XYZ file of N, CA and C in Angstrom:
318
model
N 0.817 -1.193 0.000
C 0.000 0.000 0.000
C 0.862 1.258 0.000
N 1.632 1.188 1.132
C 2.919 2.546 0.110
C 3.366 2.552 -0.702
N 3.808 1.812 -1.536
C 4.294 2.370 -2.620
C 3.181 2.440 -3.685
N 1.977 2.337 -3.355
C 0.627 3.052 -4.616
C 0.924 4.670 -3.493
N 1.259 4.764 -2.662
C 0.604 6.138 -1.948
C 2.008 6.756 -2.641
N 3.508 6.165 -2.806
C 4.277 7.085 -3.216
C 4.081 6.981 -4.431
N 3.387 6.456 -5.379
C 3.715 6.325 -6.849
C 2.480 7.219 -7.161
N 1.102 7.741 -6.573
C -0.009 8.692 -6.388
C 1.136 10.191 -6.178
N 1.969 10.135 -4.765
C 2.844 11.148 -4.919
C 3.719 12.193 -6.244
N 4.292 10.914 -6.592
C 5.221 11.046 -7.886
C 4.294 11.358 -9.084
N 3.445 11.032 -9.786
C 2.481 11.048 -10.323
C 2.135 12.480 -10.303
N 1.543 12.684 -8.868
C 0.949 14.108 -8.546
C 2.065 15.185 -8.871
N 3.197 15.221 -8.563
C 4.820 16.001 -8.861
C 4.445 15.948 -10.323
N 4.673 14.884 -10.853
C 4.586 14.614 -12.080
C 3.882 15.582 -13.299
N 2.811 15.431 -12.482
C 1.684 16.491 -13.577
C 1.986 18.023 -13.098
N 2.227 18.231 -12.296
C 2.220 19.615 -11.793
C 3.863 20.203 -12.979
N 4.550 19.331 -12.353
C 5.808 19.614 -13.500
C 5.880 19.897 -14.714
N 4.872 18.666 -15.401
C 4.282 18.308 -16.849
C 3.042 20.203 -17.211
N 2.849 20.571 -16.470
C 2.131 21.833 -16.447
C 3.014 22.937 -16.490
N 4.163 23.008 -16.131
C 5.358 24.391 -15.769
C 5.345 23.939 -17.258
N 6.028 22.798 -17.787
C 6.570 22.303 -18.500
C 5.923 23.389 -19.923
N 4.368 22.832 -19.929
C 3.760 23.580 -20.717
C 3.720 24.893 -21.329
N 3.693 25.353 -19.917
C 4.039 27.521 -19.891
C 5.279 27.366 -20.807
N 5.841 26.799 -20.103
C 7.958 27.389 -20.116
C 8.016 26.943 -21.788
N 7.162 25.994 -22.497
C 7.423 25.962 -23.582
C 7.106 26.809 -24.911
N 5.846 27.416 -24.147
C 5.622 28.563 -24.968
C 6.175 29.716 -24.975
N 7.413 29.991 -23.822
C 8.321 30.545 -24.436
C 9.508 30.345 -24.926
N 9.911 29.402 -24.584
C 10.906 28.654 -25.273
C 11.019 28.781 -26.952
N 11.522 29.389 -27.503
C 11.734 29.838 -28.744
C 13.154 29.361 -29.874
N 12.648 28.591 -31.042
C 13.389 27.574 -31.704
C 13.698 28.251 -33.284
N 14.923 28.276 -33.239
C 15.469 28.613 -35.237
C 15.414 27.450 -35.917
N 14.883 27.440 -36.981
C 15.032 26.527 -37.970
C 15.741 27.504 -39.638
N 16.800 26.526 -40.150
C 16.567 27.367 -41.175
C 16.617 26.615 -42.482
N 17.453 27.163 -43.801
C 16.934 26.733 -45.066
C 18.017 27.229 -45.964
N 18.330 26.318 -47.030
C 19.091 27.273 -47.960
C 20.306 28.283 -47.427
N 21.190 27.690 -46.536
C 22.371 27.885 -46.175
C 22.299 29.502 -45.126
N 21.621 29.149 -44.832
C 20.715 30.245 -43.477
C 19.843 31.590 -44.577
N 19.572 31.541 -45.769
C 19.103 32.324 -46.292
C 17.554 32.624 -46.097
N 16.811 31.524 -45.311
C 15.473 31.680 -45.238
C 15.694 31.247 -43.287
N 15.512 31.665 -42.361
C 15.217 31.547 -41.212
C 13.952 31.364 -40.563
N 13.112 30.592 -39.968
C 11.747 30.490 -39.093
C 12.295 30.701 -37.592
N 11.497 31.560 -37.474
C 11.769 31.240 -35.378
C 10.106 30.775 -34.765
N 10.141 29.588 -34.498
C 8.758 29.208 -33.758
C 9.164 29.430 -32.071
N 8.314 28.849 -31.590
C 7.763 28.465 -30.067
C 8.084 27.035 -29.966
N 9.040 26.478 -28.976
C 8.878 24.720 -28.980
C 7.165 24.070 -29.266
N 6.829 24.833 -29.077
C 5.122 24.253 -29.255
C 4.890 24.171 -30.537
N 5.315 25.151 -31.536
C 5.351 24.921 -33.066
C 4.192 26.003 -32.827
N 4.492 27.236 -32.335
C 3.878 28.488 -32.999
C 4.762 29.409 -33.689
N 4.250 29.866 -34.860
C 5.063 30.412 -35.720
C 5.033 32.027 -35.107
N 6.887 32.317 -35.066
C 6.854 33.163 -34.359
C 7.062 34.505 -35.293
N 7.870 34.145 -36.407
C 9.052 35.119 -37.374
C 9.619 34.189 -38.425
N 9.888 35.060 -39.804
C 10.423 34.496 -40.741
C 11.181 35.837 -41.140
N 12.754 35.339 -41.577
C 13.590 36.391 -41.546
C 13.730 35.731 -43.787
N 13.777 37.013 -44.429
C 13.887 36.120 -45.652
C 15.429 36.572 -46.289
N 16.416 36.378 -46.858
C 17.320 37.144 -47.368
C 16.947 37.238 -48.432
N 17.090 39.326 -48.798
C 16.471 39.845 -49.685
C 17.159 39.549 -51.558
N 18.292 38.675 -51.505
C 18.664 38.133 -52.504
C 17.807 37.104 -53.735
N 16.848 36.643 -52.156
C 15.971 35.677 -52.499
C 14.646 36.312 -53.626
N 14.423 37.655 -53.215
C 13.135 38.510 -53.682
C 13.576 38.711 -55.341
N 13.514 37.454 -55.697
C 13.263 37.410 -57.129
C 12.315 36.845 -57.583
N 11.156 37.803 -58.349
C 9.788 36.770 -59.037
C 9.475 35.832 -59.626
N 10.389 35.479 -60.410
C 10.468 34.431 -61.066
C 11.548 33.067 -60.537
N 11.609 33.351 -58.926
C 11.919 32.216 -58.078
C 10.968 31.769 -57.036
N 9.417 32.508 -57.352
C 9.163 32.586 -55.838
C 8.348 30.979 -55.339
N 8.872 30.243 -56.223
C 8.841 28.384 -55.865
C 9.627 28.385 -54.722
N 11.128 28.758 -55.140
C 12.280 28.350 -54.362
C 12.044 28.369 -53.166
N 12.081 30.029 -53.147
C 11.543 30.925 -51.695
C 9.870 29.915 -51.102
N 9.307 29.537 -51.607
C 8.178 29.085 -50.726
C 8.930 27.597 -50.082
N 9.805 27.115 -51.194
C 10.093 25.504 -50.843
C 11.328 25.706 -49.175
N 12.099 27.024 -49.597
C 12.708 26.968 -48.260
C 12.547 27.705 -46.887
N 10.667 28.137 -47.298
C 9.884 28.978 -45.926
C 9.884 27.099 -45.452
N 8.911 26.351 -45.912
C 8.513 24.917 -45.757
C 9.851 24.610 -45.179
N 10.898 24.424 -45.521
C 12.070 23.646 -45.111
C 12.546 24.143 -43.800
N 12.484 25.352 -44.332
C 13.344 26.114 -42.287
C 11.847 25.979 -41.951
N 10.745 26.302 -41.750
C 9.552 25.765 -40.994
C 9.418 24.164 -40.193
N 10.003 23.732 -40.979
C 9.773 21.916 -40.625
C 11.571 21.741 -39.931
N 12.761 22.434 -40.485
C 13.601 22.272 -38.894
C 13.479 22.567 -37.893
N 12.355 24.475 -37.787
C 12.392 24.647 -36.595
C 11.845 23.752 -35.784
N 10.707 23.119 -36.430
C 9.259 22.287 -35.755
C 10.499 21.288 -35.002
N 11.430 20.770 -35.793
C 12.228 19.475 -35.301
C 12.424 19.706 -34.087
N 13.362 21.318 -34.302
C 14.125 21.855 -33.028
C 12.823 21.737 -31.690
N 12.342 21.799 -32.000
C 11.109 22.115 -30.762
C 11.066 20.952 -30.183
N 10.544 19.888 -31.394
C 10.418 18.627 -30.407
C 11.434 18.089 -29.909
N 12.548 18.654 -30.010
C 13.767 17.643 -29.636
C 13.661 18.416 -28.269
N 13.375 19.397 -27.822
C 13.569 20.441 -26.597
C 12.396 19.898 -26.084
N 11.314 19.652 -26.363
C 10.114 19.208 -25.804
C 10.585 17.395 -25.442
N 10.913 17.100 -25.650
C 11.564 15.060 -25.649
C 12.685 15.877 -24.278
N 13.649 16.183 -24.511
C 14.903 16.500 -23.326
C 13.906 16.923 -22.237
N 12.791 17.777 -22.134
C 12.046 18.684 -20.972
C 11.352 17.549 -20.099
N 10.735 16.375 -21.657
C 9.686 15.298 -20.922
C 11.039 14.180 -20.082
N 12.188 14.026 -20.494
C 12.717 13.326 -19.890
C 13.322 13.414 -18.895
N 13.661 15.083 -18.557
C 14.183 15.233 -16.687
C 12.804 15.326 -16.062
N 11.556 15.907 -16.724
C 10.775 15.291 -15.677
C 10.379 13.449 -15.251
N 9.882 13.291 -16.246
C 9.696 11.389 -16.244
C 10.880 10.803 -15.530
N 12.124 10.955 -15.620
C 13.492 10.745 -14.800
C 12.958 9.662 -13.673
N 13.270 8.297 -13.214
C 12.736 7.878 -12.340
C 11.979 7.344 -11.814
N 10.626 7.648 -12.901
C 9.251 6.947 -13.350
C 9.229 5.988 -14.153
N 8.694 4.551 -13.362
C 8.164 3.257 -14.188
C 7.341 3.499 -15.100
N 7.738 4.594 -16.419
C 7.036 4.359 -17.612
C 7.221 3.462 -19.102
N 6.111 2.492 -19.285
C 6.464 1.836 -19.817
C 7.255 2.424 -21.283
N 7.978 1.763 -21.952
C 8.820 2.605 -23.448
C 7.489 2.614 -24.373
N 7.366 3.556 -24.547
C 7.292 4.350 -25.834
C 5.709 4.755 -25.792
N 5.421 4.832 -24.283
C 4.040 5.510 -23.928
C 4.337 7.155 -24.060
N 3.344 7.420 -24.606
C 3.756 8.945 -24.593
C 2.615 9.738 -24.012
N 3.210 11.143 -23.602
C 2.442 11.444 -22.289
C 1.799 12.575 -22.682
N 2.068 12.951 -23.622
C 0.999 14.645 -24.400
C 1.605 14.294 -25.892
């Protein structure tokens, strides 16, 4: 019976943590970029789009494929960057916890 009352404990830590976790990620702020840093995204680890920086070399009309293909590309590293910061955040909290592999928790 104690150890359901400490594993209710841990649990309870658990979520409260898993909640900071949440805030702190929306500010937590991630670069992705594209085309040899010529197109930059800055999201939110959460994957809110924060800023797109474009280099004005790029502002040619009759490229503007390129320029969309490497908004998409630095868009989808930043997203990476996020989750990899969001995976490191879930794992010092979980740290310690009998969770089974590859349950995932949000």
């Amino acid at each position: 019976m104690r150890d359901m009352m400490g594993l209710m404990k841990q649990a309870q830590q658990m979520q409260q943590k898993m909640a900071d976790m949440q805030a702190e990620l929306d500010s937590i702020e991630v670069e992705g970029g594209a085309g040899g840093g010529m197109v930059t995204v800055t999201m939110t680890a959460k994957g809110a789009l924060k800023g797109v920086k474009i280099d004005p070399s790029l502002m040619v009309p009759d490229e503007r494929e390129i320029l969309e293909d490497l908004i998409v590309a630095a868009a989808n590293d930043a997203r990476t960057r996020g989750e990899r910061v969001m995976q490191e955040r879930m794992a010092e909290i979980t740290k310690g916890l009998p969770i089974p592999p590859g349950m995932k928790l949000f």
